mmCIF file of C-alpha atoms in Angstrom:
data_model
loop_
_atom_site.group_PDB
_atom_site.id
_atom_site.type_symbol
_atom_site.label_atom_id
_atom_site.label_comp_id
_atom_site.label_asym_id
_atom_site.label_seq_id
_atom_site.Cartn_x
_atom_site.Cartn_y
_atom_site.Cartn_z
ATOM 1 C CA MET A 1 187.726 210.787 75.843
ATOM 2 C CA GLY A 2 189.626 213.339 77.899
ATOM 3 C CA THR A 3 191.256 213.045 81.292
ATOM 4 C CA LEU A 4 191.038 214.902 84.568
ATOM 5 C CA THR A 5 194.146 214.645 86.734
ATOM 6 C CA TYR A 6 194.014 215.675 90.374
ATOM 7 C CA ASP A 7 197.180 216.385 92.369
ATOM 8 C CA SER A 8 199.282 214.455 89.794
ATOM 9 C CA ARG A 9 198.127 211.194 91.398
ATOM 10 C CA VAL A 10 194.483 210.570 90.504
ATOM 11 C CA THR A 11 193.477 210.413 86.856
ATOM 12 C CA VAL A 12 190.043 209.651 85.448
ATOM 13 C CA SER A 13 188.922 209.328 81.826
ATOM 14 C CA ILE A 14 185.850 211.419 81.054
ATOM 15 C CA ASP A 15 184.093 212.139 77.769
ATOM 16 C CA ASP A 16 185.271 215.490 76.337
ATOM 17 C CA ARG A 17 181.755 216.972 76.381
ATOM 18 C CA ILE A 18 181.202 216.091 80.043
ATOM 19 C CA LEU A 19 184.711 217.258 80.924
ATOM 20 C CA ALA A 20 184.139 220.667 79.296
ATOM 21 C CA HIS A 21 181.040 221.242 81.433
ATOM 22 C CA LEU A 22 182.797 220.065 84.598
ATOM 23 C CA GLN A 23 185.686 222.425 83.854
ATOM 24 C CA VAL A 24 183.379 225.456 83.706
ATOM 25 C CA VAL A 25 181.785 224.570 87.062
ATOM 26 C CA ILE A 26 185.019 223.595 88.817
ATOM 27 C CA TRP A 27 186.948 226.649 87.651
ATOM 28 C CA ALA A 28 184.140 228.992 88.697
ATOM 29 C CA LYS A 29 184.163 227.597 92.226
ATOM 30 C CA LEU A 30 187.958 227.508 92.514
ATOM 31 C CA ARG A 31 188.227 231.057 91.173
ATOM 32 C CA ARG A 32 186.047 232.146 94.106
ATOM 33 C CA GLY A 33 188.361 230.277 96.496
ATOM 34 C CA GLU A 34 185.724 227.641 97.314
ATOM 35 C CA HIS A 35 186.608 224.115 98.436
ATOM 36 C CA PHE A 36 184.238 221.223 97.656
ATOM 37 C CA PRO A 37 184.096 217.463 97.075
ATOM 38 C CA PHE A 38 183.878 215.846 93.643
ATOM 39 C CA THR A 39 182.740 212.229 93.350
ATOM 40 C CA TRP A 40 182.492 210.031 90.271
ATOM 41 C CA THR A 41 182.006 206.373 89.425
ATOM 42 C CA ASP A 42 184.413 204.483 87.209
ATOM 43 C CA PRO A 43 182.568 201.745 85.301
ATOM 44 C CA THR A 44 185.861 200.350 83.945
ATOM 45 C CA ARG A 45 186.959 199.364 87.454
ATOM 46 C CA ASN A 46 185.758 196.182 89.105
ATOM 47 C CA GLY A 47 182.460 196.684 90.901
ATOM 48 C CA MET A 48 181.770 200.167 89.464
ATOM 49 C CA GLY A 49 184.385 201.848 91.644
ATOM 50 C CA ARG A 50 183.677 205.256 93.150
ATOM 51 C CA THR A 51 186.270 207.959 93.800
ATOM 52 C CA SER A 52 185.931 211.191 95.785
ATOM 53 C CA VAL A 53 188.453 214.032 95.962
ATOM 54 C CA TRP A 54 188.453 217.312 97.862
ATOM 55 C CA LEU A 55 188.941 220.115 95.360
ATOM 56 C CA SER A 56 190.634 223.286 96.510
ATOM 57 C CA PRO A 57 192.453 226.147 94.806
ATOM 58 C CA HIS A 58 195.715 224.784 96.263
ATOM 59 C CA GLN A 59 195.715 221.394 94.497
ATOM 60 C CA PRO A 60 196.913 220.916 90.910
ATOM 61 C CA LEU A 61 194.112 220.026 88.519
ATOM 62 C CA VAL A 62 194.654 219.274 84.829
ATOM 63 C CA PHE A 63 191.971 218.975 82.146
ATOM 64 C CA GLU A 64 193.198 217.226 78.970
ATOM 65 C CA TYR A 65 190.972 216.783 75.945
ATOM 66 C CA PHE A 66 191.230 214.180 73.204
ATOM 67 C CA GLY A 67 189.533 216.363 70.592
ATOM 68 C CA GLY A 68 190.862 219.699 69.417
ATOM 69 C CA ARG A 69 187.505 221.501 69.293
ATOM 70 C CA GLN A 70 185.630 222.982 72.255
ATOM 71 C CA PRO A 71 182.262 221.234 72.657
ATOM 72 C CA ARG A 72 179.155 223.441 72.589
ATOM 73 C CA LEU A 73 178.190 224.135 76.179
ATOM 74 C CA ASN A 74 174.672 223.572 77.507
ATOM 75 C CA PRO A 75 173.853 226.335 80.055
ATOM 76 C CA ALA A 76 171.125 224.170 81.614
ATOM 77 C CA TRP A 77 173.664 221.418 82.310
ATOM 78 C CA ILE A 78 176.134 223.910 83.807
ATOM 79 C CA GLU A 79 173.348 225.107 86.114
ATOM 80 C CA VAL A 80 172.497 221.556 87.249
ATOM 81 C CA LEU A 81 176.177 220.716 87.811
ATOM 82 C CA THR A 82 176.664 223.954 89.764
ATOM 83 C CA LYS A 83 173.727 223.075 92.021
ATOM 84 C CA SER A 84 175.313 219.681 92.579
ATOM 85 C CA ALA A 85 178.670 221.276 93.420
ATOM 86 C CA ASN A 86 176.969 223.602 95.917
ATOM 87 C CA SER A 87 175.152 220.751 97.677
ATOM 88 C CA PRO A 88 176.435 219.094 100.873
ATOM 89 C CA ALA A 89 177.348 215.967 98.852
ATOM 90 C CA GLY A 90 179.389 218.033 96.383
ATOM 91 C CA LEU A 91 179.848 217.797 92.643
ATOM 92 C CA SER A 92 178.870 214.624 90.844
ATOM 93 C CA ILE A 93 178.297 213.922 87.185
ATOM 94 C CA VAL A 94 174.593 214.082 86.345
ATOM 95 C CA ASP A 95 172.836 213.432 83.051
ATOM 96 C CA GLU A 96 172.639 216.322 80.634
ATOM 97 C CA PRO A 97 169.199 217.952 80.646
ATOM 98 C CA VAL A 98 167.527 218.709 77.361
ATOM 99 C CA GLU A 99 168.111 222.307 76.355
ATOM 100 C CA PRO A 100 164.917 224.342 76.182
ATOM 101 C CA ALA A 101 163.812 225.240 72.690
ATOM 102 C CA LEU A 102 164.776 228.692 71.546
ATOM 103 C CA PRO A 103 161.832 231.110 71.367
ATOM 104 C CA PRO A 104 160.648 231.874 67.819
ATOM 105 C CA ARG A 105 161.878 235.097 66.274
#
């Protein structure tokens, strides 16, 4: 279980695999100078709390991982997360789609 810290004040625990995919999407948008909202639910808080932050290249953002190995990335999941980030509602964590089977050689 890794953590995402926003502006040194907001910290959320997120599974390392999910966090790795979020990092790819978030960094791609921030590298292009894009600003966008990111919303997540926190089931450990009373009433399934929901938090939203406005991500911009000017705010500190720290990704910390519990495990030492980079999880294998699912390109289909990155695509779905990117579509979410580009929507009016902004980035939210969505379920990982099943990767398509590799074509036979």
